[in-house]
PDB file of C-alpha atoms in Angstrom:
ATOM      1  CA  UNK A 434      -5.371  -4.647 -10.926  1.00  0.00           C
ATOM      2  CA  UNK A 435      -1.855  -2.356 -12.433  1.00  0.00           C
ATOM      3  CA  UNK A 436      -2.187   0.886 -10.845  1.00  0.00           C
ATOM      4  CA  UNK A 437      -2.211   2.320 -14.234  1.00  0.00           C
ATOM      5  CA  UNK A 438      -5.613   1.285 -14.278  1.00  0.00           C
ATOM      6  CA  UNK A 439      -6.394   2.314 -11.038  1.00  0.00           C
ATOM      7  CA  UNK A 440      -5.294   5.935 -12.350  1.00  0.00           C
ATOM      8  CA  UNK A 441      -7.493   5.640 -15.281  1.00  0.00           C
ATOM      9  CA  UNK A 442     -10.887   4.912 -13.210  1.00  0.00           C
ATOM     10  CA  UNK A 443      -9.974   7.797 -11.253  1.00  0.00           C
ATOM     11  CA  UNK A 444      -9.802   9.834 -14.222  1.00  0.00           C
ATOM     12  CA  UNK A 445     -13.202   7.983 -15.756  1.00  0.00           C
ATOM     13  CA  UNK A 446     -14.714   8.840 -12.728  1.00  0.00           C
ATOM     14  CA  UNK A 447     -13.421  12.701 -12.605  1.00  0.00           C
ATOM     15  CA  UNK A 448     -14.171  12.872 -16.542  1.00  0.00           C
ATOM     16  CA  UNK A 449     -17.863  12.001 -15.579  1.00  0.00           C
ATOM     17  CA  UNK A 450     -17.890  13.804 -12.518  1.00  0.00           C
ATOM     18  CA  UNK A 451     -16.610  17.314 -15.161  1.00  0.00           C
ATOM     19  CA  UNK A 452     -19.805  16.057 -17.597  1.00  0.00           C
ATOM     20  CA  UNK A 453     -22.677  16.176 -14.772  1.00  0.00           C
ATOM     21  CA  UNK A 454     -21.217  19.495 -13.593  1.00  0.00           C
ATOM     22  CA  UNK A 455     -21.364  20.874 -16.742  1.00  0.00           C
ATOM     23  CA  UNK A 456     -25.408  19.608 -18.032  1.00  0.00           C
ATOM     24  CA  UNK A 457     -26.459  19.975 -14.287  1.00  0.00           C
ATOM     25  CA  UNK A 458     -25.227  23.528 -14.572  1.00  0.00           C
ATOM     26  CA  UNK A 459     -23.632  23.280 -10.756  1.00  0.00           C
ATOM     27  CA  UNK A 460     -20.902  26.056  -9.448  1.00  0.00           C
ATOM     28  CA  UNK A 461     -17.810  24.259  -8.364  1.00  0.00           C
ATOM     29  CA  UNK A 462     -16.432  26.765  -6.058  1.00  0.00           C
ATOM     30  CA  UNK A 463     -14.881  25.960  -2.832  1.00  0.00           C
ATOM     31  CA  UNK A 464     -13.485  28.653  -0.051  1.00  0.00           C
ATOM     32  CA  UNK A 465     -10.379  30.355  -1.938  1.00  0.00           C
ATOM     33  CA  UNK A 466     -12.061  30.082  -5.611  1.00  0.00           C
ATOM     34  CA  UNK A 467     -10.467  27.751  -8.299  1.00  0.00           C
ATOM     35  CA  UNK A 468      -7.097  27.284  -6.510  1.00  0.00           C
ATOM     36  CA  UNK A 469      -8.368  25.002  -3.921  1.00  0.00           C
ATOM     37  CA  UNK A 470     -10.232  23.703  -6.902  1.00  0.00           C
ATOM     38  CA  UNK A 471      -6.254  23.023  -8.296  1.00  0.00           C
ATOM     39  CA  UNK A 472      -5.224  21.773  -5.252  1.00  0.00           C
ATOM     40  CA  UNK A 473      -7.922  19.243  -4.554  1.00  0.00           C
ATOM     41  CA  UNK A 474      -6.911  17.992  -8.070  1.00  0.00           C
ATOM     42  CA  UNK A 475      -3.670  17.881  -7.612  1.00  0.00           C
ATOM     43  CA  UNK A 476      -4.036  15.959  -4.504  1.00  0.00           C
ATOM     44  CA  UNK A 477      -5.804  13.040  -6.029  1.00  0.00           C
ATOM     45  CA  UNK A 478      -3.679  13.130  -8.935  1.00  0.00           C
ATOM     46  CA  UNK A 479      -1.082  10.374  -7.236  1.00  0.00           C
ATOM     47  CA  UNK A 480      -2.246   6.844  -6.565  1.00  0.00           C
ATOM     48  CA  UNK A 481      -0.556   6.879  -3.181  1.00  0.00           C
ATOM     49  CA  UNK A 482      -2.842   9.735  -1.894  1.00  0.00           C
ATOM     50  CA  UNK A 483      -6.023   8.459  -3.617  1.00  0.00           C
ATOM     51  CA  UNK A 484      -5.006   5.062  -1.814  1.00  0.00           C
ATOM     52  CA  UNK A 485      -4.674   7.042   1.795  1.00  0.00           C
ATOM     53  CA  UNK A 486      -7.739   9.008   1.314  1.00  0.00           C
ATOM     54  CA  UNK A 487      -9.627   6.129   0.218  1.00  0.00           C
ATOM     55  CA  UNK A 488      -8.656   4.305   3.602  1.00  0.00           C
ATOM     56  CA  UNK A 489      -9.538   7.638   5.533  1.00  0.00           C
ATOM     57  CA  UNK A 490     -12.409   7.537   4.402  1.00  0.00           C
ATOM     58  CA  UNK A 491     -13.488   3.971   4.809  1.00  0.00           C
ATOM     59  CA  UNK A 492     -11.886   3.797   8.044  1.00  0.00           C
ATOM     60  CA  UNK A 493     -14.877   6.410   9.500  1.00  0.00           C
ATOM     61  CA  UNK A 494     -12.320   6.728  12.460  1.00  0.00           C
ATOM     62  CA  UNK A 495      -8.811   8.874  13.010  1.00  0.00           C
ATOM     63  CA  UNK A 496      -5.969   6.827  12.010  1.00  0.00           C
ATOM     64  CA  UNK A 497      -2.226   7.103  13.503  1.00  0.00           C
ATOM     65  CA  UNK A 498       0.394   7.518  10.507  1.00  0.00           C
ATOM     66  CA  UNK A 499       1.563   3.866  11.880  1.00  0.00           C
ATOM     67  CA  UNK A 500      -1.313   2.488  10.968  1.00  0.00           C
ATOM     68  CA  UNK A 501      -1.640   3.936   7.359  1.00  0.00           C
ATOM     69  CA  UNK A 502       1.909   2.791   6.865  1.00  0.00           C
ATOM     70  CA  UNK A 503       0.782  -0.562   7.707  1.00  0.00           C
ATOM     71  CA  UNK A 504      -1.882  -0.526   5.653  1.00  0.00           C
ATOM     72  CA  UNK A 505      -0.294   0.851   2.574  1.00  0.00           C
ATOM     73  CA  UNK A 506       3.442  -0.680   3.120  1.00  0.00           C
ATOM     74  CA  UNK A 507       4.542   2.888   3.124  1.00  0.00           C
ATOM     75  CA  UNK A 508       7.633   5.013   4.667  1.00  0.00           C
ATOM     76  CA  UNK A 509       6.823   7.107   7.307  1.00  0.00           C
ATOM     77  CA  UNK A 510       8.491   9.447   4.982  1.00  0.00           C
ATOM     78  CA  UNK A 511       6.400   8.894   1.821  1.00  0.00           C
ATOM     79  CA  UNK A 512       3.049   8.618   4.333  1.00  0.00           C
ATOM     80  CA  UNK A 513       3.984  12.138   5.725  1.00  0.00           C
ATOM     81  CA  UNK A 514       4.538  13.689   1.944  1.00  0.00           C
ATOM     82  CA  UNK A 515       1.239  12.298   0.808  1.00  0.00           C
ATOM     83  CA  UNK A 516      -0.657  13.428   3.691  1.00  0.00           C
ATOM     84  CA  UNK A 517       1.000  16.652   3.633  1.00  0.00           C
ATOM     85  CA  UNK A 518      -0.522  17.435   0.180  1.00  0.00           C
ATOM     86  CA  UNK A 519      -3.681  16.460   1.184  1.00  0.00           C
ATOM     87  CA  UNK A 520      -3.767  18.756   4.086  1.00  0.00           C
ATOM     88  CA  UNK A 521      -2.786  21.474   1.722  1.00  0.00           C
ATOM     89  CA  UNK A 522      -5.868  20.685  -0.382  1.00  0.00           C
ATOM     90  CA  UNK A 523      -8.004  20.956   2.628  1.00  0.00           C
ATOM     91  CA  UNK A 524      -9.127  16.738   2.431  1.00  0.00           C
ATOM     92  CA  UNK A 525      -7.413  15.335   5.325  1.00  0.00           C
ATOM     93  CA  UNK A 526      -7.252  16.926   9.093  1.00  0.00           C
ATOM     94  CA  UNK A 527      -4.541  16.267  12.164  1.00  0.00           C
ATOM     95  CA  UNK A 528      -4.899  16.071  15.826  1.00  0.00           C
ATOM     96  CA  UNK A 529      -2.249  15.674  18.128  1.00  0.00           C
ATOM     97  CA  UNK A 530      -2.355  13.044  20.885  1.00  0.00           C
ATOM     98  CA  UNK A 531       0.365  13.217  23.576  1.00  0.00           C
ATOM     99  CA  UNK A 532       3.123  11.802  20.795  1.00  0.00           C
ATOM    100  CA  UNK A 533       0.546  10.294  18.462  1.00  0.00           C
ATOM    101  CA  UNK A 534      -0.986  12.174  15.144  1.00  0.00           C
ATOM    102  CA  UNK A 535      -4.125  11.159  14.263  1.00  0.00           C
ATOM    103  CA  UNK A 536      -5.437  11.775  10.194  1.00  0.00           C
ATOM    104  CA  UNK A 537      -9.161  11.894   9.504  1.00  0.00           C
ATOM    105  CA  UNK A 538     -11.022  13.160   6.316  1.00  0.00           C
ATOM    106  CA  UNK A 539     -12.706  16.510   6.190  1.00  0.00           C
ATOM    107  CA  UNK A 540     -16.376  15.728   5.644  1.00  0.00           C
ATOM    108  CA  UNK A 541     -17.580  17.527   2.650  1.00  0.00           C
ATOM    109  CA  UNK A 542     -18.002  21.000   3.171  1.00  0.00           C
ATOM    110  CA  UNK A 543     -18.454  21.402  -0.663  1.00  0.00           C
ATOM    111  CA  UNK A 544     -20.054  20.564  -3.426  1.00  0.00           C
ATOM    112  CA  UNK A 545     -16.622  19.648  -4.825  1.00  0.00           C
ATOM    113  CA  UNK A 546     -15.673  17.388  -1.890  1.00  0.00           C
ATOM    114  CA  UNK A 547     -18.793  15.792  -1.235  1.00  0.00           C
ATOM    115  CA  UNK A 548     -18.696  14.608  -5.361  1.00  0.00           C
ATOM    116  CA  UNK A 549     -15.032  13.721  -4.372  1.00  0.00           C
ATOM    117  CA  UNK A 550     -15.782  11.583  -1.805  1.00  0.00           C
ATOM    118  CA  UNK A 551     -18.761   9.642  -3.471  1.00  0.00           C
ATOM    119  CA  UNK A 552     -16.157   9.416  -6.388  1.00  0.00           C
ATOM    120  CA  UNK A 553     -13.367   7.651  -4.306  1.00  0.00           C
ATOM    121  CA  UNK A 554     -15.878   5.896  -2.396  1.00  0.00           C
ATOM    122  CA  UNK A 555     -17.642   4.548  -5.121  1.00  0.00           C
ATOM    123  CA  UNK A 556     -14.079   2.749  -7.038  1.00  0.00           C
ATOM    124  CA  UNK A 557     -14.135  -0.866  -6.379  1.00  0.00           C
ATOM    125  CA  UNK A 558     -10.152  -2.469  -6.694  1.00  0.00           C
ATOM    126  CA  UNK A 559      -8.404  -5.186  -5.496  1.00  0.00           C
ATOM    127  CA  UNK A 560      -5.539  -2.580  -4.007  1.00  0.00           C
ATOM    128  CA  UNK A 561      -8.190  -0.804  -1.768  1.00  0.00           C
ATOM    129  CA  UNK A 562      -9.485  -4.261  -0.650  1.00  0.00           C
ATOM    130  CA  UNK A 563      -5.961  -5.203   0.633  1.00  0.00           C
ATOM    131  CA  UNK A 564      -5.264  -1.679   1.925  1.00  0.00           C
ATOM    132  CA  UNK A 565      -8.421  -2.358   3.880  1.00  0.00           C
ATOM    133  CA  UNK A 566      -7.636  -5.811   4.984  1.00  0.00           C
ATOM    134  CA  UNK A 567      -4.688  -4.398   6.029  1.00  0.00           C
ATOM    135  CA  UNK A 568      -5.516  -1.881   7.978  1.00  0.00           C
ATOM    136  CA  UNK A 569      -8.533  -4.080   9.861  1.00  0.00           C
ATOM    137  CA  UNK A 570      -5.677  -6.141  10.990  1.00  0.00           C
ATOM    138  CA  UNK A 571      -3.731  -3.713  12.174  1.00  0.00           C
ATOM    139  CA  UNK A 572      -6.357  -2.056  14.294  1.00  0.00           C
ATOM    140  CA  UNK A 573      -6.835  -4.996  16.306  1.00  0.00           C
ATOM    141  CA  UNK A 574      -3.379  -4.438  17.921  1.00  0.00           C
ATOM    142  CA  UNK A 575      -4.743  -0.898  19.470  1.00  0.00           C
ATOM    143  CA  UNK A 576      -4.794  -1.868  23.102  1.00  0.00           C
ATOM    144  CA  UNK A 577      -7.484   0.811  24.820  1.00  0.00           C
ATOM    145  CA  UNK A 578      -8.430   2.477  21.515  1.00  0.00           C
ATOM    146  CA  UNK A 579      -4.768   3.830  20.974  1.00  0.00           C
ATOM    147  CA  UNK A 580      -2.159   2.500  18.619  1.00  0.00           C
ATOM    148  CA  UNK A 581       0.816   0.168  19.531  1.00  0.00           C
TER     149      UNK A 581
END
């Protein structure tokens, strides 16, 4: 599947997501008001960081940037720019191991996020399926739970 279309389920899926708010009547409000609100969007609004989130998420473990470049055939570069955005929107945490940096997902701490994450959870593509592939077989090289 074109990643065009991958773009438009994501949009399907946030076009929905905008309808249920709406007849359900629920307050989207997260911390800082409708800025974070902008910045969540804008964070999924690039397939590269709905493709990194995605494996966050399925992943249910910390992930070293190697292994999400790996996974995605990224840069180090592009990795670190994508991530970087969704830090900003509050998504994705760090931690710092001795020279590692491990990436995790925030679990939902809003109504926003936790619609979010069913959202990107819920899309079913051929890209994510490789991505995850990807990254299974690269987590087998860890040698004592710690990338190589």
């Amino acid at each position: 599947m074109s990643v065009f279309l991958l773009i438009e389920k994501a949009l399907d899926i946030f076009f929905v997501f905008c309808i249920i708010c709406k007849q359900w009547h629920i307050g989207i409000t997260v911390r800082g008001g409708i800025m974070d609100c902008v910045y969540v969007f804008k964070a999924l609004s690039n397939v590269a960081r709905i493709r990194i989130f995605h494996l966050l998420i399925e992943a249910k473990k910390e992930l070293c940037i190697c292994e999400i470049m790996s996974a995605l055939l990224m840069t180090q570069y592009n990795v670190s720019k994508h991530i970087k955005e969704l830090k900003i929107a509050e998504l994705v945490k760090e931690r710092r191991e001795s020279r590692f940096v491990f990436y995790s997902f925030i679990s939902a701490d809003t109504k926003l996020k936790a619609y979010i994450v069913k959202a990107i959870s819920s899309i079913s593509d051929d890209i994510f399926d490789e991505d995850n592939k990807k990254l299974k077989k690269r987590l087998t090289l860890r040698k004592n739970n710690r990338p190589v």
